[in-house]
PDB file of C-alpha atoms and ligand atoms in Angstrom:
ATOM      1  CA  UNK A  21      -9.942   4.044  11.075  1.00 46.00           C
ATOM      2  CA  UNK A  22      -7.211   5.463  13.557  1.00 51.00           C
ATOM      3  CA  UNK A  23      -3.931   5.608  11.746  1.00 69.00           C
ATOM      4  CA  UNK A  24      -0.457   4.160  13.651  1.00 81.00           C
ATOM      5  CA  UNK A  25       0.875   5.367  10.405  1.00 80.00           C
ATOM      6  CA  UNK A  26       3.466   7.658  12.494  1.00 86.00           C
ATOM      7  CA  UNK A  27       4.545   4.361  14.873  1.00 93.00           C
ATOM      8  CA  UNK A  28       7.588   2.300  14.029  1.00 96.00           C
ATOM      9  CA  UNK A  29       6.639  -1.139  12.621  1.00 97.00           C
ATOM     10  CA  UNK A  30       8.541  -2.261  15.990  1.00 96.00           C
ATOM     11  CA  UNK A  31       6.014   0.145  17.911  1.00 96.00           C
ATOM     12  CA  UNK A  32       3.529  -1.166  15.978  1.00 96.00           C
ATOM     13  CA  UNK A  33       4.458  -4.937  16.914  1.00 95.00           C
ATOM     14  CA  UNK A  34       4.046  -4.903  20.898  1.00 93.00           C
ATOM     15  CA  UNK A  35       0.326  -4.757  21.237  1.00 87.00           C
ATOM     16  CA  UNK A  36      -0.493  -5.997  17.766  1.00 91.00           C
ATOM     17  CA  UNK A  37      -3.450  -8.118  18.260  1.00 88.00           C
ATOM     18  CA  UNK A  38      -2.500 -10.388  15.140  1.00 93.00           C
ATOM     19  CA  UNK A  39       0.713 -12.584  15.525  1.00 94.00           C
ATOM     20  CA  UNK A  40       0.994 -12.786  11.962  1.00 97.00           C
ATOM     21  CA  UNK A  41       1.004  -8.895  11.250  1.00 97.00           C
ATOM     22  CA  UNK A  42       3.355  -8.595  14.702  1.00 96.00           C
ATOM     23  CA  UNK A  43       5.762 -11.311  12.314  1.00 97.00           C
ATOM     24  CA  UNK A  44       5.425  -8.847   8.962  1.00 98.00           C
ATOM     25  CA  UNK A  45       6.699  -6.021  11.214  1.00 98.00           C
ATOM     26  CA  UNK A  46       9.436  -8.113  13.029  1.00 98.00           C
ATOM     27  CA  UNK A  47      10.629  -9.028   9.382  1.00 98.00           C
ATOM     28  CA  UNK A  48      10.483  -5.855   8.014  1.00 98.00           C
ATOM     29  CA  UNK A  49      12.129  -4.425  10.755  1.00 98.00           C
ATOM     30  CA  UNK A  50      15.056  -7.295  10.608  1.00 98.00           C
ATOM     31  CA  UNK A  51      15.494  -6.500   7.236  1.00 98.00           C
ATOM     32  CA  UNK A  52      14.847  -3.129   7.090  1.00 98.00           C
ATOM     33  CA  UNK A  53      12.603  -4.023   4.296  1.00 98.00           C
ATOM     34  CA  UNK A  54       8.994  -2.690   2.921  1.00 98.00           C
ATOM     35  CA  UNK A  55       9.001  -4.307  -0.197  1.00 98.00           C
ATOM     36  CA  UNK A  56       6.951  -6.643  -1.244  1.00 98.00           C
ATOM     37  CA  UNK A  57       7.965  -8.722  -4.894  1.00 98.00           C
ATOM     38  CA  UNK A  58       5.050  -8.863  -7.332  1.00 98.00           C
ATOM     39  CA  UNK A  59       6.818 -12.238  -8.781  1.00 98.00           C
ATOM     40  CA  UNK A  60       4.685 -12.115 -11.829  1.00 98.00           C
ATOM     41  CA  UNK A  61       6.978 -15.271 -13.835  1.00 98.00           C
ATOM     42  CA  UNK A  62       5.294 -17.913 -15.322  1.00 98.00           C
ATOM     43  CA  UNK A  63       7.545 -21.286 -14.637  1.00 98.00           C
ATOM     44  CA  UNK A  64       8.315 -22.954 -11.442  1.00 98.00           C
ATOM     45  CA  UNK A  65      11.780 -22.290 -12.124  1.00 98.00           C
ATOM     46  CA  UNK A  66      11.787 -18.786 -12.990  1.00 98.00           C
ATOM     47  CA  UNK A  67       9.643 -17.913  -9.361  1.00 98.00           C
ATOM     48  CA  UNK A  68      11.863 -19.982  -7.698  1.00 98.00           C
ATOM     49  CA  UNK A  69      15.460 -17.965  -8.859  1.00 98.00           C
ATOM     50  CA  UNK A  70      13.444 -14.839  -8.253  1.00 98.00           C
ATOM     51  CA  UNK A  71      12.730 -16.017  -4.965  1.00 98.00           C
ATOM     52  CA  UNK A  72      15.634 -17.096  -3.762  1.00 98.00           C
ATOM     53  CA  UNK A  73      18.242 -14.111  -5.584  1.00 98.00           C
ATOM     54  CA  UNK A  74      15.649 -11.544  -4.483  1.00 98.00           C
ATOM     55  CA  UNK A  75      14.548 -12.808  -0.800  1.00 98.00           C
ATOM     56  CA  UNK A  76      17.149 -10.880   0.981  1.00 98.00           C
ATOM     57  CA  UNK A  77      15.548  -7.535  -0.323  1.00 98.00           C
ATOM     58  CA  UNK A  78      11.614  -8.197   0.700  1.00 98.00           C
ATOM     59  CA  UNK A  79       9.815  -8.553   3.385  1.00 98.00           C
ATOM     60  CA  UNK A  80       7.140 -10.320   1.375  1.00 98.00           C
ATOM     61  CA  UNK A  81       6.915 -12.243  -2.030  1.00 98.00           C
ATOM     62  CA  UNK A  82       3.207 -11.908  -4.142  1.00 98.00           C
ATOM     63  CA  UNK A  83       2.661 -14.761  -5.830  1.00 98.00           C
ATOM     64  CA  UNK A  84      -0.195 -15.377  -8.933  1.00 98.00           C
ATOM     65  CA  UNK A  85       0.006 -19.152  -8.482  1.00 98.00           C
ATOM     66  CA  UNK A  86      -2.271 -19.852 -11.114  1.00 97.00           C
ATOM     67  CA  UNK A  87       0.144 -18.571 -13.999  1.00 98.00           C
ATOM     68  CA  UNK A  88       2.665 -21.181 -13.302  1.00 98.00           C
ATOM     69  CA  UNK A  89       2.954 -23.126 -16.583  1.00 98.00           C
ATOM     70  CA  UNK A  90       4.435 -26.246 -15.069  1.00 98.00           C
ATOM     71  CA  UNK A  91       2.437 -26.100 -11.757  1.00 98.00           C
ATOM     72  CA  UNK A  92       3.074 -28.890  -9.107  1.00 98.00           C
ATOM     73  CA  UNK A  93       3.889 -29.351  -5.713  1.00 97.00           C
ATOM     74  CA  UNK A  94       7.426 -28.606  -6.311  1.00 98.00           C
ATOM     75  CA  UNK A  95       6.387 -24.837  -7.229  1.00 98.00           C
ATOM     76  CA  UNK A  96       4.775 -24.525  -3.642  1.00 98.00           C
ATOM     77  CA  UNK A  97       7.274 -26.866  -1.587  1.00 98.00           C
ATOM     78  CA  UNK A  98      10.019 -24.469  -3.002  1.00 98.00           C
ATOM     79  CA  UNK A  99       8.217 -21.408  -2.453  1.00 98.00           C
ATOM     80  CA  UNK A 100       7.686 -22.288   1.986  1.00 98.00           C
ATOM     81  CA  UNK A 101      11.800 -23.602   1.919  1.00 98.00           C
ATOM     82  CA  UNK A 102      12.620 -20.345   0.470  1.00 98.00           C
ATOM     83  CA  UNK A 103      10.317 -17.862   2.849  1.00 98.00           C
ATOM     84  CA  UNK A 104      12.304 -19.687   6.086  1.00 98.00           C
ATOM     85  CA  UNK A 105      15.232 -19.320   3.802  1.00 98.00           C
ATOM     86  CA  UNK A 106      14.772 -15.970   3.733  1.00 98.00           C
ATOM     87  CA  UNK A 107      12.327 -15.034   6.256  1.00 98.00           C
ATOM     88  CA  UNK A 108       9.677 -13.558   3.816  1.00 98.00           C
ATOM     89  CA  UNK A 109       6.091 -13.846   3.843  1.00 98.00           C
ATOM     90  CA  UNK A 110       4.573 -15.772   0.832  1.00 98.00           C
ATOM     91  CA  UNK A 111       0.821 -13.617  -0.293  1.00 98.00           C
ATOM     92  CA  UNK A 112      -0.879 -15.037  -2.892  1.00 98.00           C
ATOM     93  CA  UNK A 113      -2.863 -12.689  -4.704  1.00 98.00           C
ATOM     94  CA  UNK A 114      -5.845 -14.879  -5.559  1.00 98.00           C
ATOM     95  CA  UNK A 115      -8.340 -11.879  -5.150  1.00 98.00           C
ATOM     96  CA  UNK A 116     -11.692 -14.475  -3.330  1.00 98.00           C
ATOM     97  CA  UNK A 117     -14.652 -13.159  -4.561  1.00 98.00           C
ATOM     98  CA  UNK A 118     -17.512 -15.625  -4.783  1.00 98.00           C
ATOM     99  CA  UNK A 119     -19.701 -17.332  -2.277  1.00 98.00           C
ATOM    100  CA  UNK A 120     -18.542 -18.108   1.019  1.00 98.00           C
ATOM    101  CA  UNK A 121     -19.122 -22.103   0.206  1.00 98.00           C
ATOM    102  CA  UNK A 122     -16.954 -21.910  -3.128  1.00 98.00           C
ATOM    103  CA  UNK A 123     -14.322 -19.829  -1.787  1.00 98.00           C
ATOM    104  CA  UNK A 124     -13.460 -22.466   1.147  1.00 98.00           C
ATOM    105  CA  UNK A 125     -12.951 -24.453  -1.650  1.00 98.00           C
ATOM    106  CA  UNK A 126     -10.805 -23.023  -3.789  1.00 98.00           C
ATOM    107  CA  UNK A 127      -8.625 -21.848  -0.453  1.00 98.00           C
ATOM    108  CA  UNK A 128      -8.559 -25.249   0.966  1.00 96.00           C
ATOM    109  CA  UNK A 129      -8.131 -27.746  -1.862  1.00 96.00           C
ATOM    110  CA  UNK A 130      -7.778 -27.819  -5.811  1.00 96.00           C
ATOM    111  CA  UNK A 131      -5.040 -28.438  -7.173  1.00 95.00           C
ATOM    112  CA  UNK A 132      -3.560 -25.302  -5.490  1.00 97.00           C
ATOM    113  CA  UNK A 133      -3.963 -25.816  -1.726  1.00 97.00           C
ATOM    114  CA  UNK A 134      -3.646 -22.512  -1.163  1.00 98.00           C
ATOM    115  CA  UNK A 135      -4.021 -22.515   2.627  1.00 97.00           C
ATOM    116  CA  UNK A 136      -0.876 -24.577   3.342  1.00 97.00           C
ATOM    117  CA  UNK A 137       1.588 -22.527   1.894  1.00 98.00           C
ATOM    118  CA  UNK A 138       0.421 -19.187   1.492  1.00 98.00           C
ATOM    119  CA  UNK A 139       0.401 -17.059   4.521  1.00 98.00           C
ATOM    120  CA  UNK A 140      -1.523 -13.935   3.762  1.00 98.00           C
ATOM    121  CA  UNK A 141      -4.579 -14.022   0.384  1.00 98.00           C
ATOM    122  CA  UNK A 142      -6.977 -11.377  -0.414  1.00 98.00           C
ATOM    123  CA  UNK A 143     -10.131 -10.966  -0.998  1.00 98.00           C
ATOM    124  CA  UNK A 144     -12.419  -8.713  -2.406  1.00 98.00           C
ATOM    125  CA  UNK A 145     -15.739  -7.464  -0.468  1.00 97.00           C
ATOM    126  CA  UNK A 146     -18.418  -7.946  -3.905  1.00 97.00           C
ATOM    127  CA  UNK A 147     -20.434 -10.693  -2.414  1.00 97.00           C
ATOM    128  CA  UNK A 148     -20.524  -9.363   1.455  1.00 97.00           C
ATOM    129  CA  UNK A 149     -19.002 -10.491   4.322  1.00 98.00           C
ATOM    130  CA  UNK A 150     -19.417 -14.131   3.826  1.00 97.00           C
ATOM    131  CA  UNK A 151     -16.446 -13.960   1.594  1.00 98.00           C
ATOM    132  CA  UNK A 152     -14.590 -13.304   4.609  1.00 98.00           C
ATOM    133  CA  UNK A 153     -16.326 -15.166   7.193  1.00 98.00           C
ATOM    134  CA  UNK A 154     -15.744 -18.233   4.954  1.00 98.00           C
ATOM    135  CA  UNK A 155     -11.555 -17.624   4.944  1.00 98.00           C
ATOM    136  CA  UNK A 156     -11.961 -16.909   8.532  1.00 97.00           C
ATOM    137  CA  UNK A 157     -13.701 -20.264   9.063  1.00 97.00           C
ATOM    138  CA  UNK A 158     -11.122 -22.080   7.442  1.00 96.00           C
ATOM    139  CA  UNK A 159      -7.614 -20.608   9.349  1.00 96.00           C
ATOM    140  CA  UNK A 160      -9.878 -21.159  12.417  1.00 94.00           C
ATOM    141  CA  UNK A 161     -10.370 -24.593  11.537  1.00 93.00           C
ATOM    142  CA  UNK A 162      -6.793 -25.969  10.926  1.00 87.00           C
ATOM    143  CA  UNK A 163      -5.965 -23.826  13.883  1.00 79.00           C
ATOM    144  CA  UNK A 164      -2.719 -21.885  12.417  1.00 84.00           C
ATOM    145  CA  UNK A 165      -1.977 -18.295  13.821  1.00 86.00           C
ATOM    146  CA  UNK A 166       0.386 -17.707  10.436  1.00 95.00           C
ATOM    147  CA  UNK A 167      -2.367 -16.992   8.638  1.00 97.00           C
ATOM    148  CA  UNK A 168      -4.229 -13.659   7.348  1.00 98.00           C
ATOM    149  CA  UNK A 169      -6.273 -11.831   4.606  1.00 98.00           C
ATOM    150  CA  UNK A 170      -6.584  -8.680   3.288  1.00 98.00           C
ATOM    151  CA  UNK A 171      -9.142  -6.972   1.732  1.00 98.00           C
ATOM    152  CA  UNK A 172      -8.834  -5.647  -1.808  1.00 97.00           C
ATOM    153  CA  UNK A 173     -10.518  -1.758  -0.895  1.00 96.00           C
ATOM    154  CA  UNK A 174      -8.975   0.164  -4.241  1.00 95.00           C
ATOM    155  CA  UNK A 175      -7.729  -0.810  -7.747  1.00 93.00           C
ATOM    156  CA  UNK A 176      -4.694   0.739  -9.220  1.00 93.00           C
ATOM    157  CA  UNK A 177      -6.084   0.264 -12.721  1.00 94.00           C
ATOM    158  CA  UNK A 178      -7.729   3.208 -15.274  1.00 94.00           C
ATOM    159  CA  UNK A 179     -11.745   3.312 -14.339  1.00 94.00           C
ATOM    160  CA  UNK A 180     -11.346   0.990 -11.215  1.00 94.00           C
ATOM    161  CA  UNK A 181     -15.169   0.723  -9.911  1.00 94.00           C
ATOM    162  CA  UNK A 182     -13.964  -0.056  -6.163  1.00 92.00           C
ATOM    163  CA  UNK A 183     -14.028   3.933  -5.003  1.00 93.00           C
ATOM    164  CA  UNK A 184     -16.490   6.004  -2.292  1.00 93.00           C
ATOM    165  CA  UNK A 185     -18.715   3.933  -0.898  1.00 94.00           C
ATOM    166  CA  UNK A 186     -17.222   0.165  -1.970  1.00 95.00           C
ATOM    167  CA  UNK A 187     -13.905   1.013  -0.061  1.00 95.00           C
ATOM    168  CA  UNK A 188     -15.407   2.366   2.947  1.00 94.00           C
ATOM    169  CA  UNK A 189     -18.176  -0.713   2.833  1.00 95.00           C
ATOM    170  CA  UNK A 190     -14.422  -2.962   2.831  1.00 96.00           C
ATOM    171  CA  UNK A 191     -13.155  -1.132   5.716  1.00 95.00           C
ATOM    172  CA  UNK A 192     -16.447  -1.865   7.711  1.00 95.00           C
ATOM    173  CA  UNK A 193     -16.341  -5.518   6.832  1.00 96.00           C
ATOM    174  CA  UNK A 194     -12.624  -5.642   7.983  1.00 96.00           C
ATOM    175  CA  UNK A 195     -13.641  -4.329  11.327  1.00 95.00           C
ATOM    176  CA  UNK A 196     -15.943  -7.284  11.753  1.00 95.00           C
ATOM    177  CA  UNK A 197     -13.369  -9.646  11.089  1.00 96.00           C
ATOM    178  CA  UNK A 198     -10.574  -8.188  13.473  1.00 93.00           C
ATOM    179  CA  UNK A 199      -8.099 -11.389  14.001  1.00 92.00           C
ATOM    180  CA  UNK A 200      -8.348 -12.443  10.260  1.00 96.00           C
ATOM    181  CA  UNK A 201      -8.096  -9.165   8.100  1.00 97.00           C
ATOM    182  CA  UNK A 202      -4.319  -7.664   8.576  1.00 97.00           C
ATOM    183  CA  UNK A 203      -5.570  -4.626   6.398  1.00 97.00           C
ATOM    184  CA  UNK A 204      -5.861  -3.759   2.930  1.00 97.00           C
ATOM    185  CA  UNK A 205      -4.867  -3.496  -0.298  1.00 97.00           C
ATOM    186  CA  UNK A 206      -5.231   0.029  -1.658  1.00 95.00           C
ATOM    187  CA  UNK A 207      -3.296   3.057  -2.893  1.00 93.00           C
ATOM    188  CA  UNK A 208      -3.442   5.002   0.291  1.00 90.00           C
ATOM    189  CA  UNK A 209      -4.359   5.411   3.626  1.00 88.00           C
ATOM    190  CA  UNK A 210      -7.689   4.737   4.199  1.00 87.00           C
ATOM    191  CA  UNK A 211      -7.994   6.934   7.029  1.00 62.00           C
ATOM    192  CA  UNK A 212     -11.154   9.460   7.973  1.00 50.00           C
ATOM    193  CA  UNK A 213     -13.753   6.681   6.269  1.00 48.00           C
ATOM    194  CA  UNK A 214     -14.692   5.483   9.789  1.00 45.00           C
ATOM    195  CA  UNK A 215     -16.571   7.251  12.325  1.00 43.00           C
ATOM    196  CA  UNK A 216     -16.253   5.028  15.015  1.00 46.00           C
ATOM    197  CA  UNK A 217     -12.472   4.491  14.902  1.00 47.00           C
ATOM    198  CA  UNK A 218     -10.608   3.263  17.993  1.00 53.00           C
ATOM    199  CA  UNK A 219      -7.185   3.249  18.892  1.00 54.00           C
ATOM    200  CA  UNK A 220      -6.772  -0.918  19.202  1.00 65.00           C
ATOM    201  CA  UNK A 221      -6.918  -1.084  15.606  1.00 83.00           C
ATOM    202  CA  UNK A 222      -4.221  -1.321  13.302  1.00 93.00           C
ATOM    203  CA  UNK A 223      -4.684  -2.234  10.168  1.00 95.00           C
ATOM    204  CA  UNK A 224      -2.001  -3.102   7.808  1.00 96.00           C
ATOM    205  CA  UNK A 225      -2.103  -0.769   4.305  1.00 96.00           C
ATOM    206  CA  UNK A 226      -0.539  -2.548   1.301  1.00 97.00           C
ATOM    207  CA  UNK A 227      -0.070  -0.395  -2.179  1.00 97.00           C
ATOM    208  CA  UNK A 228       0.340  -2.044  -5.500  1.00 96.00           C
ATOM    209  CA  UNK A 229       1.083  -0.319  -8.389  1.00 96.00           C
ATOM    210  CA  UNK A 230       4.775   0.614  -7.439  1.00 96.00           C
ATOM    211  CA  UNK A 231       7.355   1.752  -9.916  1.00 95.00           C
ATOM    212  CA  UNK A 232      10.361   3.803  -9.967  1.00 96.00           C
ATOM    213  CA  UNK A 233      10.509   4.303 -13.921  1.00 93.00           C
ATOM    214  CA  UNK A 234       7.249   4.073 -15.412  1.00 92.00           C
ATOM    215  CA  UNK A 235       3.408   5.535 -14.820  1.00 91.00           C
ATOM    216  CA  UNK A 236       1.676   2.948 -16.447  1.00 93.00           C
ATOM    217  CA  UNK A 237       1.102   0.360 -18.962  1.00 93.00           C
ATOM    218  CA  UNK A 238      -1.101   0.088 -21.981  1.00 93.00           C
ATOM    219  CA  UNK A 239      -3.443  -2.200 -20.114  1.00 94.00           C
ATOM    220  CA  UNK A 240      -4.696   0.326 -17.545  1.00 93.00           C
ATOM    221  CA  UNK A 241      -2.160  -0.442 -14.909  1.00 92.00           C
ATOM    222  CA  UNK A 242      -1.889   3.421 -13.069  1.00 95.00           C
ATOM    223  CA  UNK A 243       1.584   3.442 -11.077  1.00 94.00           C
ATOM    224  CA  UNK A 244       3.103   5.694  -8.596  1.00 96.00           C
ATOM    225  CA  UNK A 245       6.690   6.049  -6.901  1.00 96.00           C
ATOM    226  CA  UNK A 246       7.879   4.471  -3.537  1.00 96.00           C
ATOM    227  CA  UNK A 247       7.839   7.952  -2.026  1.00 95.00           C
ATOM    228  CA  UNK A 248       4.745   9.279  -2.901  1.00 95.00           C
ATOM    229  CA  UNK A 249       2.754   5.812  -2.107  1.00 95.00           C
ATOM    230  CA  UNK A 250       4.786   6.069   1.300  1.00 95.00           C
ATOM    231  CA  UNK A 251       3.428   9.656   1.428  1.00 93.00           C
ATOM    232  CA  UNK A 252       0.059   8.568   1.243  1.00 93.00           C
ATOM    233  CA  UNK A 253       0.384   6.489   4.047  1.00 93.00           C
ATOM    234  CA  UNK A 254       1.098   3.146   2.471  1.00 96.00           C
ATOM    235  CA  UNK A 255       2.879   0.389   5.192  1.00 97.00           C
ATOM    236  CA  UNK A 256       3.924  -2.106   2.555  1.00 98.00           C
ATOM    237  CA  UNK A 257       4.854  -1.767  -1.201  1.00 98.00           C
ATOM    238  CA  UNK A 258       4.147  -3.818  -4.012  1.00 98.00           C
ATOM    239  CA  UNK A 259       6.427  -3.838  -7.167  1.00 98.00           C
ATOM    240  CA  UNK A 260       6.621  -6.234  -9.963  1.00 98.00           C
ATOM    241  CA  UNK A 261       7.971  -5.496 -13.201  1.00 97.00           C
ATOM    242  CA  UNK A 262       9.891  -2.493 -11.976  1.00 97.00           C
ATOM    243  CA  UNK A 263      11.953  -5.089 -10.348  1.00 98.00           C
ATOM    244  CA  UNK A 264      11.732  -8.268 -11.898  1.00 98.00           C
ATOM    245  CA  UNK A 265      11.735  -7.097 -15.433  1.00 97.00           C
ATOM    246  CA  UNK A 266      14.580  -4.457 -15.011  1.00 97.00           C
ATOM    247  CA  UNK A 267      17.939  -5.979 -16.355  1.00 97.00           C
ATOM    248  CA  UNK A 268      19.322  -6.163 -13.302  1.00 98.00           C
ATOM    249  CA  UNK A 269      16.617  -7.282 -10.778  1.00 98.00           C
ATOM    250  CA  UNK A 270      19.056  -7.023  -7.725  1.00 98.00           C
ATOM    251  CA  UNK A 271      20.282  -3.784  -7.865  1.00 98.00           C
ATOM    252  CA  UNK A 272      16.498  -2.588  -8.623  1.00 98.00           C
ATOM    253  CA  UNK A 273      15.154  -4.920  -5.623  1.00 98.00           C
ATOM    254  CA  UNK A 274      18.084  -3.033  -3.191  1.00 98.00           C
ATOM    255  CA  UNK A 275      16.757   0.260  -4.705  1.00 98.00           C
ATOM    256  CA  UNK A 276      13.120  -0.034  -3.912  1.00 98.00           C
ATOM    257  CA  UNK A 277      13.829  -1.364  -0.653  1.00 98.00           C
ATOM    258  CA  UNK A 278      16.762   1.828  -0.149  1.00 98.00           C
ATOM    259  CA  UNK A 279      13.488   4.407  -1.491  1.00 98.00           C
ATOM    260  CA  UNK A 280      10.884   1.939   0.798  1.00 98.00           C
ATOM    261  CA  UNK A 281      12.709   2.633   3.339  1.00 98.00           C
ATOM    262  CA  UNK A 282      14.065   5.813   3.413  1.00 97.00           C
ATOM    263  CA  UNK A 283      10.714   7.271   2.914  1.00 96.00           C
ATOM    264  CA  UNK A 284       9.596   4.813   5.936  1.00 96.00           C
ATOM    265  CA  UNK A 285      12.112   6.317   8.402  1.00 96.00           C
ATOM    266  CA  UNK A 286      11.342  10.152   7.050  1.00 94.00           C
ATOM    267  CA  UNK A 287       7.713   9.492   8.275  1.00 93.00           C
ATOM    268  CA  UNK A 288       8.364   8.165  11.233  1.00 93.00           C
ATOM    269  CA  UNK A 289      10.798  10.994  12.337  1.00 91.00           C
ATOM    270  CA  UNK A 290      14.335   9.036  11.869  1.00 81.00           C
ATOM    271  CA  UNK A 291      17.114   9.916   9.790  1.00 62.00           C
ATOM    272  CA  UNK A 292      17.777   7.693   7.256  1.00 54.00           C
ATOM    273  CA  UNK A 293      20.869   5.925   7.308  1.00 52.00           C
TER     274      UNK A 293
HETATM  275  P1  LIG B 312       3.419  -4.560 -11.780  1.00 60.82           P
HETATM  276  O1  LIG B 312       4.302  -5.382 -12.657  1.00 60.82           O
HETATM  277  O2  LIG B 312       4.195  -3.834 -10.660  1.00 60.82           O
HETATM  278  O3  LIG B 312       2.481  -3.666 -12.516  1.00 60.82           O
HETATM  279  O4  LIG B 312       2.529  -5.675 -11.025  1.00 60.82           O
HETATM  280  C1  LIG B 312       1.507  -5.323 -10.153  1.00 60.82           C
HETATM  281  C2  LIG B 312       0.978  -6.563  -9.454  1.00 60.82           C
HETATM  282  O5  LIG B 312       0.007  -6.189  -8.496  1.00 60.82           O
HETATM  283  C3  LIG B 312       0.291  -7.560 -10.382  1.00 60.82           C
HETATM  284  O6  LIG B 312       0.552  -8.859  -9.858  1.00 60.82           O
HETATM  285  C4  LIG B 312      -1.173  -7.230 -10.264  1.00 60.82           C
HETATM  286  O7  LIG B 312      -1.984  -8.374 -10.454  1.00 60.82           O
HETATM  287  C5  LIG B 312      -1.272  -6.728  -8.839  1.00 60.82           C
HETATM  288  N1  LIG B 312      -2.302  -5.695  -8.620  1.00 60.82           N
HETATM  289  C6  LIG B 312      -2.318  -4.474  -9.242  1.00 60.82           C
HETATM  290  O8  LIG B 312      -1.453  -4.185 -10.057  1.00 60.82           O
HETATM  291  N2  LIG B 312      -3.288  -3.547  -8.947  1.00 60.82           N
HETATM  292  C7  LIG B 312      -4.244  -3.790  -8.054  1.00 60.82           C
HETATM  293  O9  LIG B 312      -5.112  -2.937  -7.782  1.00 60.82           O
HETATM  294  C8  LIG B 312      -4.197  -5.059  -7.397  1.00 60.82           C
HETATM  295  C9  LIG B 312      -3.230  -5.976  -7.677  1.00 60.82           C
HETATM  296 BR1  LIG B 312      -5.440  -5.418  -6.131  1.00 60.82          BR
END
């Protein structure tokens, strides 16, 4: 896969062929922003004060939708006002992974309607393409261009069983799927797994496990700084409790995005400000 890596995001934007990864880059550049909220809270109301206090900061908010305790459309209706509020993405981190058939359900309807308010999902590559090929199906059907996936290649946690030959196997299906997969979720550049890279290609690389003051939890979780997940060639950074959990969630939001971004501009040969 040829890495742009060393490109601005704005550089990045002009030939993208995705108008929905060319809008990430445009935001992030607006906001000078990499950061993307892990907003891991469990009511409607807690998501939404997140949201809205935090928006300024990110360039995208992660949501688990299915934690909400008090789930309705009010959760998701405040969740689109506030990404035009803001101008933030909205990902919702439902990790597909089942038969093409069941997935176009559960991204379509349910009680979550997932496809009408949640511009990027992910998916993971277990069952084959048809995973994808099923989400692609569905954006192409309601005929949006705001929509796109990624592909879960890596796992941040202890023992994670999507290494070697799974990640490259996600980075081949991605290629197949060119105008629906932005990129991936992993903890690094994925870069050197392709022979047959070409140049159009840009793929969008997306690192959770973020976290200025911890290296893990006592569930598995495996974390690493802003800096070195920049360093290893991460785009987009994905931080939950570090932010929303510290005391004071907007001076830690304005500090990830400062360390996002700082290491962003040292890679791509500016000073930071
Ligand atoms: P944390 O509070 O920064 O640890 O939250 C991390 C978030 O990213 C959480 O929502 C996880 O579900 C999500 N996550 C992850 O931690 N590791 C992974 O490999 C993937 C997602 Br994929």
């Amino acid at each position: 896969m040829a890495s742009k890596s060393h490109l601005s995001f704005a550089e990045r934007a002009v030939n993208h062929p995705s108008p929905l990864t060319r809008r990430l880059f445009e935001i992030a550049e607006q906001k000078s922003t990499n950061i993307v909220l892990s907003a891991d809270l469990t009511s409607t109301a807690e998501l939404l004060k997140i949201a809205d206090d935090l928006g300024p900061y990110i360039a995208v908010l992660k949501t688990h939708i299915d934690i909400i305790d008090d789930f309705s459309r009010k959760t998701t209706d405040g969740l689109v006002e506030l990404s035009k509020k803001h101008n933030f993405l909205i990902f919702e981190d439902r990790k597909f992974i089942d038969i093409g058939n069941t997935v176009q359900k559960q991204y379509r309807g349910g009680a979550l309607r997932i496809h009408e308010w949640a511009h990027i999902v992910n998916a993971a590559v277990l069952p084959g393409p048809g995973v994808i090929q099923a989400l692609e199906e569905t954006i192409k059907t309601h005929n949006v261009t705001d929509r796109g996936v990624l592909i879960l290649a890596e796992m941040t946690s202890k023992g994670s069983l999507a290494v070697g030959s799974y990640t490259e196997a996600s980075v081949a299906i991605a290629k197949q799927y060119p105008s629906t997969v932005m990129g991936f979720v992993c903890t690094k550049a994925l870069s050197g797994l392709s022979s047959d890279a070409t140049d159009e290609e840009d793929f969008v690389v997306f690192t959770t496990g973020v976290n200025m003051a911890s290296k893990g939890d006592a569930l598995g979780q495996q974390y690493q700084t802003p800096t070195t997940a920049m360093a290893g060639g991460s785009d987009f950074l994905i931080a939950g409790r570090g932010i929303y959990a510290n005391n004071d969630p907007v001076k830690a939001a304005e500090a990830y995005r400062k360390a996002g971004w700082d290491a962003y501009q040292d890679r791509i040969g500016k000073k930071a400000e």
